[in-house]
Structure formats: C-alpha cells, structure tokens
Short mmCIF file of N, CA, C and O in Angstrom, two decimals:
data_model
loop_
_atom_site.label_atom_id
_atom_site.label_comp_id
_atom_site.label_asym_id
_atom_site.label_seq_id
_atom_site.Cartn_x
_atom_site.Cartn_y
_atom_site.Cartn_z
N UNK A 1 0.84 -1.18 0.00
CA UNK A 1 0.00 0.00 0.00
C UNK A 1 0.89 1.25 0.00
O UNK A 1 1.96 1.26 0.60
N UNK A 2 0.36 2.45 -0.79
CA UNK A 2 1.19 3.39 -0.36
C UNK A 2 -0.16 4.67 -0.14
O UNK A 2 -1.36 4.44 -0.30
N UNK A 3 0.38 5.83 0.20
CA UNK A 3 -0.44 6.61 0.61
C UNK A 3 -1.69 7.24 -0.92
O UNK A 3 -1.28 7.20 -2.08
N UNK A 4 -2.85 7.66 -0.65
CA UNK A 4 -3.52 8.05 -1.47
C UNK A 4 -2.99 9.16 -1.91
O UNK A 4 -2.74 9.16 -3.12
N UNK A 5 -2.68 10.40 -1.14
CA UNK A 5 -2.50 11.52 -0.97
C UNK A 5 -1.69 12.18 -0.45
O UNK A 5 -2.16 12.74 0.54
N UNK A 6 -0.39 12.47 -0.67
CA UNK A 6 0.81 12.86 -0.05
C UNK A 6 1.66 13.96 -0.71
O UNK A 6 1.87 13.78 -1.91
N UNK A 7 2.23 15.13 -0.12
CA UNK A 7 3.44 15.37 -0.78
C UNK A 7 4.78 15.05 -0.03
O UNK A 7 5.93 15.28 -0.41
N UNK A 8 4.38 14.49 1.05
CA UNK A 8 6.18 13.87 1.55
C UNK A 8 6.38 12.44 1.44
O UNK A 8 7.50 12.04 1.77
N UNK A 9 5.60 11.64 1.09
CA UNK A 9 5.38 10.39 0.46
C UNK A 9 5.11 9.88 -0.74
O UNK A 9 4.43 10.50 -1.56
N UNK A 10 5.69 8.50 -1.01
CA UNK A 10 5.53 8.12 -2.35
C UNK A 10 3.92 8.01 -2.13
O UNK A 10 3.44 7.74 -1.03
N UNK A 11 3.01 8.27 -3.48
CA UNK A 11 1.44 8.91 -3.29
C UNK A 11 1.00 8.50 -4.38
O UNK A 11 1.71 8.73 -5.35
N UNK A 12 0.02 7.94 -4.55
CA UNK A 12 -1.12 7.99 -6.13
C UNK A 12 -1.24 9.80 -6.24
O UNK A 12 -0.70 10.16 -7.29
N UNK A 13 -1.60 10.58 -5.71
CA UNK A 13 -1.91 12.22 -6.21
C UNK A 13 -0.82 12.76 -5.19
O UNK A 13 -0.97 12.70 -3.97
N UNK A 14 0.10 13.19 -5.70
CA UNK A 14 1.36 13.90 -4.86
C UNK A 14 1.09 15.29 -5.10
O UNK A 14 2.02 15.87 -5.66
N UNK A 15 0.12 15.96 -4.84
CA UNK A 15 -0.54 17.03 -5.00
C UNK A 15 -1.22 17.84 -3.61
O UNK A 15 -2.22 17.47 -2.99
N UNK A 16 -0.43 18.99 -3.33
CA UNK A 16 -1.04 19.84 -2.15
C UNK A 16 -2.92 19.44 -2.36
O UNK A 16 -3.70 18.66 -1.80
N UNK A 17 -3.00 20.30 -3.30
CA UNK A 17 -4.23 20.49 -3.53
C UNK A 17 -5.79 18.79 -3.32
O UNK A 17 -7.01 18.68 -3.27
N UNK A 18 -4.34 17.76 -3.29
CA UNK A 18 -5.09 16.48 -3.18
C UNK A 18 -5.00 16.51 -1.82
O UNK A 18 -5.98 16.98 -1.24
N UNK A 19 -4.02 16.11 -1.12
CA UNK A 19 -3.94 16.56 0.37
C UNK A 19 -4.80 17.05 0.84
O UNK A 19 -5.65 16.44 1.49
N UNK A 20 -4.78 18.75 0.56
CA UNK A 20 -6.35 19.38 1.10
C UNK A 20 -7.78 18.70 1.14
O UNK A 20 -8.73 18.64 1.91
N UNK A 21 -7.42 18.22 -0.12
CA UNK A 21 -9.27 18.15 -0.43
C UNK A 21 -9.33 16.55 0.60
O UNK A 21 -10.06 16.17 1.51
N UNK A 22 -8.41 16.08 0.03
CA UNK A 22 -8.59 14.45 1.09
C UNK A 22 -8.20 14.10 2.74
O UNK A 22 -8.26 13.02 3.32
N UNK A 23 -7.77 15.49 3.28
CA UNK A 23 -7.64 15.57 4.60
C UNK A 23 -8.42 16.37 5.42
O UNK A 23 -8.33 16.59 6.62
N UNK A 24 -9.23 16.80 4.54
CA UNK A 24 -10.42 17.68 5.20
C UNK A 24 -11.43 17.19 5.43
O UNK A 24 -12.11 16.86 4.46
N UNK A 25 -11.93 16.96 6.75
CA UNK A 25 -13.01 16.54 7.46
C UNK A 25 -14.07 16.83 6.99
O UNK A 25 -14.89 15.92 6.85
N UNK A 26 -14.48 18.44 6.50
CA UNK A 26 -15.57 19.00 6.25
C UNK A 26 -15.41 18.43 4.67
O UNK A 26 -16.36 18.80 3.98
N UNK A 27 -14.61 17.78 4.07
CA UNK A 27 -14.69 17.02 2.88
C UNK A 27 -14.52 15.74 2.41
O UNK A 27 -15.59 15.13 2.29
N UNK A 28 -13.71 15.23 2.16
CA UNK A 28 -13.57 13.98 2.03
C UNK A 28 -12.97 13.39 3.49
O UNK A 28 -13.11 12.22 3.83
N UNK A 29 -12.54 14.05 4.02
CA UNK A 29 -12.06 12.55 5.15
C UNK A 29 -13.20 12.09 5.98
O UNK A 29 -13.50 12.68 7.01
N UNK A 30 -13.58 11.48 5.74
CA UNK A 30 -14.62 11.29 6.29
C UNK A 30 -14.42 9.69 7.13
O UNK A 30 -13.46 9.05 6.69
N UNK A 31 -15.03 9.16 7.99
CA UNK A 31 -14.54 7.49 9.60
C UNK A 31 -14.40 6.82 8.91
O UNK A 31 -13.50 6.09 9.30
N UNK A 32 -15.02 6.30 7.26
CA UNK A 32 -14.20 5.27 6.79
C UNK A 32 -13.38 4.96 5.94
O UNK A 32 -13.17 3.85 5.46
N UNK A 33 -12.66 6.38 5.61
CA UNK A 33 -11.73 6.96 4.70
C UNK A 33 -10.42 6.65 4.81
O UNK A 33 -9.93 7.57 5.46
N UNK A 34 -9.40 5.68 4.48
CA UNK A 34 -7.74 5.55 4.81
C UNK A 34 -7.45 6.02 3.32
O UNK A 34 -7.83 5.84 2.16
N UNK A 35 -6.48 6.78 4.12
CA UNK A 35 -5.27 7.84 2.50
C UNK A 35 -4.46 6.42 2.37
O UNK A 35 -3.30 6.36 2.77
N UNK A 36 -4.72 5.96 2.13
CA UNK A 36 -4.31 4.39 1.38
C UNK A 36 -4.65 3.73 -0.12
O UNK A 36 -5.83 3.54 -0.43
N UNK A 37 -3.55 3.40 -1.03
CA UNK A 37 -4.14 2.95 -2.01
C UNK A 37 -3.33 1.57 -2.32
O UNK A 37 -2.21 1.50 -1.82
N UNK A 38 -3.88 0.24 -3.25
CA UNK A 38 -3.11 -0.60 -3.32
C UNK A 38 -2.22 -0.27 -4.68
O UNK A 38 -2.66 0.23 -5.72
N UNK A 39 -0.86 -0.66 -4.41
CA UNK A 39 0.10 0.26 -5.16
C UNK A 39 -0.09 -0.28 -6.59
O UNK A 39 0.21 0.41 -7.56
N UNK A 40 -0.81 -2.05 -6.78
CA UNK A 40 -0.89 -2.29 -8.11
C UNK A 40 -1.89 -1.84 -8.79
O UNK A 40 -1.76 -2.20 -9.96
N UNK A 41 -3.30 -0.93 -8.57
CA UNK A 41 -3.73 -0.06 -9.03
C UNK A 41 -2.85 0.73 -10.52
O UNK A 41 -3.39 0.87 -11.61
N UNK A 42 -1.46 1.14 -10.21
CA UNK A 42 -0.59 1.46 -11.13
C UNK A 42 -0.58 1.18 -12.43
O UNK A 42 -0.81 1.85 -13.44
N UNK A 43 -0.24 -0.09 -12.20
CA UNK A 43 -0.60 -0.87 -13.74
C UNK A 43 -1.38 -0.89 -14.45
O UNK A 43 -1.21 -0.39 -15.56
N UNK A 44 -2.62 -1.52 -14.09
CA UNK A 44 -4.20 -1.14 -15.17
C UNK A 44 -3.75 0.93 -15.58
O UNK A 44 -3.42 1.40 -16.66
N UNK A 45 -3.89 1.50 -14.55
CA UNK A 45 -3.94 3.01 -14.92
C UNK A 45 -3.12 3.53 -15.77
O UNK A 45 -3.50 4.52 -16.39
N UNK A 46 -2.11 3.10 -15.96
CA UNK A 46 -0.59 3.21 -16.98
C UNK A 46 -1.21 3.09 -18.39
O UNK A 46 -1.23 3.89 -19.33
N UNK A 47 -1.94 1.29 -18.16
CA UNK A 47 -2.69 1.17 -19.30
C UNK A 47 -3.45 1.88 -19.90
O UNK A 47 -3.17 2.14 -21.07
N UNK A 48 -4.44 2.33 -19.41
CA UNK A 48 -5.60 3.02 -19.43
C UNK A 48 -5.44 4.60 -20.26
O UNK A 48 -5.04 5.68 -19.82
N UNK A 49 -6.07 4.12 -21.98
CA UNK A 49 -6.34 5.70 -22.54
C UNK A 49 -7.81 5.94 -23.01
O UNK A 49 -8.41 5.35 -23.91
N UNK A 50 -8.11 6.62 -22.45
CA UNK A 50 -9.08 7.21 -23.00
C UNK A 50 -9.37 7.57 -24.30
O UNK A 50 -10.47 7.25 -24.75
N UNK A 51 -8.05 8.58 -25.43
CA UNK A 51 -7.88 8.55 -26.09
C UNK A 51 -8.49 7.44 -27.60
O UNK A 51 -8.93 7.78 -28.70
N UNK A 52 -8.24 6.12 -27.01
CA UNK A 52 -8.55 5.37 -28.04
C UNK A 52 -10.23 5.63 -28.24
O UNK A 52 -10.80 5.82 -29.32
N UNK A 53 -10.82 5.58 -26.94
CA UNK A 53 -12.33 5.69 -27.59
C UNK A 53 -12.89 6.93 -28.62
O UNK A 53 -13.68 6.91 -29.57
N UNK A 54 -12.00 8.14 -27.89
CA UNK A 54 -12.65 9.22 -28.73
C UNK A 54 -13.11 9.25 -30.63
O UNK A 54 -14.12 9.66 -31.20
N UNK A 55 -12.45 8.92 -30.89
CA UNK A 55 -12.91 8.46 -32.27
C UNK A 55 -14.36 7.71 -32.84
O UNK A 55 -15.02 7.92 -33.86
N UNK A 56 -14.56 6.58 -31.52
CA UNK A 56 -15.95 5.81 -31.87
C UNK A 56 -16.66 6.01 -31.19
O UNK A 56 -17.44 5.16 -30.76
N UNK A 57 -16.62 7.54 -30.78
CA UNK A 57 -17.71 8.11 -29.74
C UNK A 57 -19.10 9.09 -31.14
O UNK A 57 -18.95 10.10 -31.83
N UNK A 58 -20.01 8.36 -31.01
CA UNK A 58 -20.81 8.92 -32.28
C UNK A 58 -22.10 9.83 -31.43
O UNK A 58 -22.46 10.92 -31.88
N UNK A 59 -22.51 9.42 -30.60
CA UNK A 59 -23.59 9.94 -29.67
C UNK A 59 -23.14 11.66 -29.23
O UNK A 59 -22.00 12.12 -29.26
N UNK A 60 -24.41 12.39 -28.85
CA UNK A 60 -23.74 13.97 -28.47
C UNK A 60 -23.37 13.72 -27.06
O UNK A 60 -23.69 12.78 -26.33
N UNK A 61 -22.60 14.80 -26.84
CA UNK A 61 -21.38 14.67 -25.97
C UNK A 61 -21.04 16.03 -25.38
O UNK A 61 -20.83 16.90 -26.23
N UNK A 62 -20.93 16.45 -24.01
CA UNK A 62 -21.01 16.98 -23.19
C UNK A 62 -20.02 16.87 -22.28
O UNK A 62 -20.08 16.14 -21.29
N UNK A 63 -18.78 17.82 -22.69
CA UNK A 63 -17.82 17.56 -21.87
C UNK A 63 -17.78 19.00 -21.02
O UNK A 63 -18.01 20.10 -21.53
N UNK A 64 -17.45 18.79 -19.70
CA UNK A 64 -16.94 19.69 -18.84
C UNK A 64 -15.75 19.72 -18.12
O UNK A 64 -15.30 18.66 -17.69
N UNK A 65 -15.27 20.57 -17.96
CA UNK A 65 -13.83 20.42 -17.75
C UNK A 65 -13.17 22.01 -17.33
O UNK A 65 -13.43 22.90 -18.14
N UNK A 66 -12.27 22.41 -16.00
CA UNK A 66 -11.94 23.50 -15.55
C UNK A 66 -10.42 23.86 -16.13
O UNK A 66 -9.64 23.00 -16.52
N UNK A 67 -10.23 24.84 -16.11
CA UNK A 67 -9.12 25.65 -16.44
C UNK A 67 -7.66 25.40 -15.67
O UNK A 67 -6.48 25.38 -16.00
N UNK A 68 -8.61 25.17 -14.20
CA UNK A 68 -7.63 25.01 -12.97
C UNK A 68 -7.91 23.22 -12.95
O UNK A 68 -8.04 22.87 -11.78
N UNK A 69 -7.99 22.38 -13.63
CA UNK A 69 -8.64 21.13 -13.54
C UNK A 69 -7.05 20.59 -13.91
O UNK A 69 -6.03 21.22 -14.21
N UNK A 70 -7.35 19.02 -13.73
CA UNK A 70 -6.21 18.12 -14.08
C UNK A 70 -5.93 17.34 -15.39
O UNK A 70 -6.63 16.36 -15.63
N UNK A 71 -5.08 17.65 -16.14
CA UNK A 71 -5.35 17.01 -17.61
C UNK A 71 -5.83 17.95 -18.42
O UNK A 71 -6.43 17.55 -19.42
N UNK A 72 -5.70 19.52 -18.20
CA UNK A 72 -6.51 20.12 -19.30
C UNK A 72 -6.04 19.90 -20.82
O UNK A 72 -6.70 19.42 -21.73
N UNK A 73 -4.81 20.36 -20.84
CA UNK A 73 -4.38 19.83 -22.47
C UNK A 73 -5.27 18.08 -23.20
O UNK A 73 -6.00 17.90 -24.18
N UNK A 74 -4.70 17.08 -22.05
CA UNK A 74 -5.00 15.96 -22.53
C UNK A 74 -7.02 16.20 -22.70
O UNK A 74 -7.59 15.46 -23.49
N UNK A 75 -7.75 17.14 -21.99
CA UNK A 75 -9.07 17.46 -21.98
C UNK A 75 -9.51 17.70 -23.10
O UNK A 75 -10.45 17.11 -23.62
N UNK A 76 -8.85 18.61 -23.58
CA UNK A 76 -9.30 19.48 -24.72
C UNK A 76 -9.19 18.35 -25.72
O UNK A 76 -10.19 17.84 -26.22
N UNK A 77 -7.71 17.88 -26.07
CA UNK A 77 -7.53 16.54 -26.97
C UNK A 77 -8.53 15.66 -27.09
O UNK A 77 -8.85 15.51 -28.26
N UNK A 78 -9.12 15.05 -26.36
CA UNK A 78 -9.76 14.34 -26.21
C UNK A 78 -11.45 14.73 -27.11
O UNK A 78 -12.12 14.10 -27.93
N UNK A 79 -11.63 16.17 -26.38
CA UNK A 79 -12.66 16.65 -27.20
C UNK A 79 -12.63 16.44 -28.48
O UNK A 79 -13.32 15.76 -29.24
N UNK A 80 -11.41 17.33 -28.64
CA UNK A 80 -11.03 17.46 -30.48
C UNK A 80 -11.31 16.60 -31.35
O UNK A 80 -11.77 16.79 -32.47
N UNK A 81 -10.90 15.06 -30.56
CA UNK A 81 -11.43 13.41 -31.19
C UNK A 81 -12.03 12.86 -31.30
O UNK A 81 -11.98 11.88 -32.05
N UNK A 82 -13.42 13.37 -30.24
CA UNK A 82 -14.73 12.99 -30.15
C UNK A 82 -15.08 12.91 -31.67
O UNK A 82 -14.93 13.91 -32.38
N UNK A 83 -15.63 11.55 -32.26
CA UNK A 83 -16.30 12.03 -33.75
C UNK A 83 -17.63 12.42 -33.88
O UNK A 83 -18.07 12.76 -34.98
N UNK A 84 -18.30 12.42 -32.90
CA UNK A 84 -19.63 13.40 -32.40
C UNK A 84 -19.20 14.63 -33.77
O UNK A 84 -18.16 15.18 -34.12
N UNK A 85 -20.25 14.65 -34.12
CA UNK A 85 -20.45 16.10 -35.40
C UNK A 85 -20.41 17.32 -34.32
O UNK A 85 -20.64 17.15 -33.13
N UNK A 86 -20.18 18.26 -34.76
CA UNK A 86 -19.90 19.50 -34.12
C UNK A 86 -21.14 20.07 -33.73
O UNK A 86 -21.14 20.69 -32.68
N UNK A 87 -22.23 19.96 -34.42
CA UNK A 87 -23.35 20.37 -33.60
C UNK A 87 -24.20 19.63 -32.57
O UNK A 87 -25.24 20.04 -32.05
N UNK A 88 -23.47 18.30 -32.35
CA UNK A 88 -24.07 17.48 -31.05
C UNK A 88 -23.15 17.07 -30.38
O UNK A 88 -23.12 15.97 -29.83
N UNK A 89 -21.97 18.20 -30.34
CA UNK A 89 -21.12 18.17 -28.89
C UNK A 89 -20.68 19.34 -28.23
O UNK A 89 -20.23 20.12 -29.06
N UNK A 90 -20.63 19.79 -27.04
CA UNK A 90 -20.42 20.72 -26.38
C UNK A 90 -19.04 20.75 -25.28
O UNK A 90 -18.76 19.80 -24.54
N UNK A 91 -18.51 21.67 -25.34
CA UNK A 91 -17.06 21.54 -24.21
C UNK A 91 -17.78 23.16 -23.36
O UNK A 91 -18.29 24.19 -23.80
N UNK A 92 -17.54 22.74 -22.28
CA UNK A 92 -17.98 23.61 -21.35
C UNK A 92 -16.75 24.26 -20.42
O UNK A 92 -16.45 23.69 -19.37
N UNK A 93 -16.25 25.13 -20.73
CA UNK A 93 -15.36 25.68 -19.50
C UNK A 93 -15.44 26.23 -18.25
O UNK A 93 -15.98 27.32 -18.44
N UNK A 94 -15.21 26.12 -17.11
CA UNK A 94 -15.50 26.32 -15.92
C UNK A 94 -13.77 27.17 -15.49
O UNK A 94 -12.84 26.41 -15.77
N UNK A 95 -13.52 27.89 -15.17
CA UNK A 95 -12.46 28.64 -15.28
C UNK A 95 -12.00 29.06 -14.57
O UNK A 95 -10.83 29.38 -14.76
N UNK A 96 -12.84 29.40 -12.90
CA UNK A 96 -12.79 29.58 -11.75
C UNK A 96 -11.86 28.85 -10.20
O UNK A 96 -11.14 29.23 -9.28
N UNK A 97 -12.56 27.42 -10.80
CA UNK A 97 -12.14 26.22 -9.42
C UNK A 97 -11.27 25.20 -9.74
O UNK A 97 -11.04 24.50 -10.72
N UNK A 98 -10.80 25.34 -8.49
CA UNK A 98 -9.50 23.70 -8.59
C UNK A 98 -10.72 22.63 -8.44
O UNK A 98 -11.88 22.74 -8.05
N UNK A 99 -9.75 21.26 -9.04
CA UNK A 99 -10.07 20.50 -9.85
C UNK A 99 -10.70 19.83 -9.05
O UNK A 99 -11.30 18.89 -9.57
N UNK A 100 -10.87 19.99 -7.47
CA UNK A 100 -11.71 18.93 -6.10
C UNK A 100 -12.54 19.62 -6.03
O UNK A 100 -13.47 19.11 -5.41
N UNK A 101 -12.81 21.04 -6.51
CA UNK A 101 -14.20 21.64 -6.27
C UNK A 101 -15.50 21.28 -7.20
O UNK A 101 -16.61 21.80 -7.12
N UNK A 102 -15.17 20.45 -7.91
CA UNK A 102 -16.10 19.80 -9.20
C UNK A 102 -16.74 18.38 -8.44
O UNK A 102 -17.49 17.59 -9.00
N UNK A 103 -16.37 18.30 -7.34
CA UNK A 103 -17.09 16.84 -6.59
C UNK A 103 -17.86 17.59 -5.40
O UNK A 103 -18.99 17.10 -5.37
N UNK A 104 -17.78 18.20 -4.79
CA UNK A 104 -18.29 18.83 -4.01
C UNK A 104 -19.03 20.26 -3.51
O UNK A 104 -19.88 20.52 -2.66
N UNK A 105 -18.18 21.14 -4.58
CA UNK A 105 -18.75 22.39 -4.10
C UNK A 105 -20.11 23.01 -4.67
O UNK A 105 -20.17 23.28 -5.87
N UNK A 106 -21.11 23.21 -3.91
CA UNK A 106 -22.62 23.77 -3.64
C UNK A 106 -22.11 24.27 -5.37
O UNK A 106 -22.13 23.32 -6.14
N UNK A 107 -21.69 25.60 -6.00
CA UNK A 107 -21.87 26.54 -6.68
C UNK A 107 -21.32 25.75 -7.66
O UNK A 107 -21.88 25.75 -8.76
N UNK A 108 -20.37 25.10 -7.50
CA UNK A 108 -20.00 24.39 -9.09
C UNK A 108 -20.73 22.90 -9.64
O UNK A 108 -20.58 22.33 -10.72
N UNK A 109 -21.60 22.51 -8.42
CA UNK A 109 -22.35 21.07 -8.45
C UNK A 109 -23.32 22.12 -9.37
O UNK A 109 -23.33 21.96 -10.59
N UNK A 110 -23.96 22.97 -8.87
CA UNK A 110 -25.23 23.84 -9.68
C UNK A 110 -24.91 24.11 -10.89
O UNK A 110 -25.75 23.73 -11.71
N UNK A 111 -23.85 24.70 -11.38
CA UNK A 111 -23.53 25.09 -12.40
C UNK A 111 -23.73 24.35 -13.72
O UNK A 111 -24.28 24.65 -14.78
N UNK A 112 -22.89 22.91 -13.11
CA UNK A 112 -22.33 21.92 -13.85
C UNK A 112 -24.16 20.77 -13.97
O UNK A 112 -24.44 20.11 -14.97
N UNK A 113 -24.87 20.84 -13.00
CA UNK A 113 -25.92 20.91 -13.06
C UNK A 113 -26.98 21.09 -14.13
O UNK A 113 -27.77 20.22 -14.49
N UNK A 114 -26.91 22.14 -14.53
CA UNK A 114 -27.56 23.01 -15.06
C UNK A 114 -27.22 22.81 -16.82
O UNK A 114 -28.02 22.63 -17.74
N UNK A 115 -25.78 22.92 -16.84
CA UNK A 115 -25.13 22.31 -18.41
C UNK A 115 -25.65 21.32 -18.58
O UNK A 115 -26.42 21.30 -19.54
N UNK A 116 -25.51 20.08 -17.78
CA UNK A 116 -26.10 18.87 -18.03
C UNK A 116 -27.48 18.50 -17.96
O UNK A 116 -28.00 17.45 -18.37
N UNK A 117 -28.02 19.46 -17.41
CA UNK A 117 -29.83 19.17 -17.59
C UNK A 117 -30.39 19.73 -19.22
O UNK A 117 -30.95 19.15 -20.15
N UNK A 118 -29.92 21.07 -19.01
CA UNK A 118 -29.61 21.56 -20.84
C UNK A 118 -29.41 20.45 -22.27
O UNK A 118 -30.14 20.30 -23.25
N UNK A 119 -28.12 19.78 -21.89
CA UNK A 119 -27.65 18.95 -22.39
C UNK A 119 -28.71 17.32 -22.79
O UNK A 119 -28.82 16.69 -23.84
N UNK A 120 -29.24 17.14 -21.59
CA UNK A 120 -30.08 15.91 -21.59
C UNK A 120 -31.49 16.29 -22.23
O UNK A 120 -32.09 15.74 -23.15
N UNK A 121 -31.86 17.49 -21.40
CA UNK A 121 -33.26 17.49 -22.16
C UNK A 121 -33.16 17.81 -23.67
O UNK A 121 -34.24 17.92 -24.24
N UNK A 122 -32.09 17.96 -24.38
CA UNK A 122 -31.96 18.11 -25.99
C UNK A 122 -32.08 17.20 -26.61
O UNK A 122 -32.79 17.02 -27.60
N UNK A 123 -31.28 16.43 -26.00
CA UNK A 123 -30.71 15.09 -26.67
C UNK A 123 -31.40 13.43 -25.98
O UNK A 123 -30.85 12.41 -26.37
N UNK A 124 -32.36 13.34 -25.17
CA UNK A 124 -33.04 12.42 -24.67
C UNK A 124 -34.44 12.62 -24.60
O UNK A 124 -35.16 11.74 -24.12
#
C-alpha cells in the first residue's frame, strides 16, 4: 500500500491540492476513509487511454472540464477526437475552481448541473 495523498510520500496524487481536499473533514475525510491505495492499481492506470475511444464516440457529448482542472491539455484533446459532429457536442469551460471543487462544491455542483440538464433534455 502506499499513501492516497501525499506530498512527503511516495502517493497515487502527490498534490497539495489532493492533500487538502482528502484531509479535510468538512470534505472527504470522512470514519471510513484511509489515505491508502493498493500500489498495483498502477498498472491497469498506466494502461488506461481514454484517447482510443474518442474516435468511436458517435452519440452527443457533453464535456466539462476546468481551467484550474487536471489534464486540461490531454481534456481538450480528447474533445477534439470525439467524432460526435460539431453540432451534437459541447465543451464547457468552468475557469474559476480547482479540480476537487467539481465533486463537491454547492456553486460548481449547480452550475455543472444546469449544463447537463440543458444537455439531456436536448438530446433524450
């Protein structure tokens, strides 16, 4: 095992900003929470691109994604590949919040909310 969340430890997210969000009571740490991860997790994730699907993605498509978020370059890419036609896909920028405020926070749950209700009632 090594830690979930660390910057003085070897860590799956070696990121202040992961730290915060996963050591905060009033957030994620919550009684049955260990900053623990199993270290072979690694492997599958190494594997793991997303990338390949974008191409045989044909359905409309609704991506959101922050400025201050993780992966923005690889974000945008990803869009770009979607083969979704251009008028039944949407990229939404959020420009404001770090990238843990998209799981939890009141104003960006609404926001992001709101795109996606837009989004569904068009297309379902």
């Amino acid at each position: 095992m090594i830690k979930a969340a660390s910057i003085t430890e070897d860590a799956a997210m070696p990121m202040q900003i992961a730290v915060d969000y996963y050591g905060d009571p009033e957030r994620a740490l919550v009684s049955n929470y260990k900053n623990e991860v199993a270290l072979m997790y690694r492997e599958k994730w190494q594997e793991y691109d997303a990338m390949l699907v974008a191409p045989h993605l044909g359905l409309p498509v609704c991506m959101i994604h922050g400025k201050q978020s993780f992966a923005v370059n690889s974000g945008l890419a990803f869009y770009d590949s979607v083969a979704t036609s251009k008028d039944k896909k949407s990229l939404h920028w959020i420009d404001t919040l770090p990238h843990t405020d998209f799981y939890d926070n009141p104003s960006a749950i609404t926001e992001i909310g709101g795109i996606l209700s837009d989004h569904f009632h068009k297309y379902l």
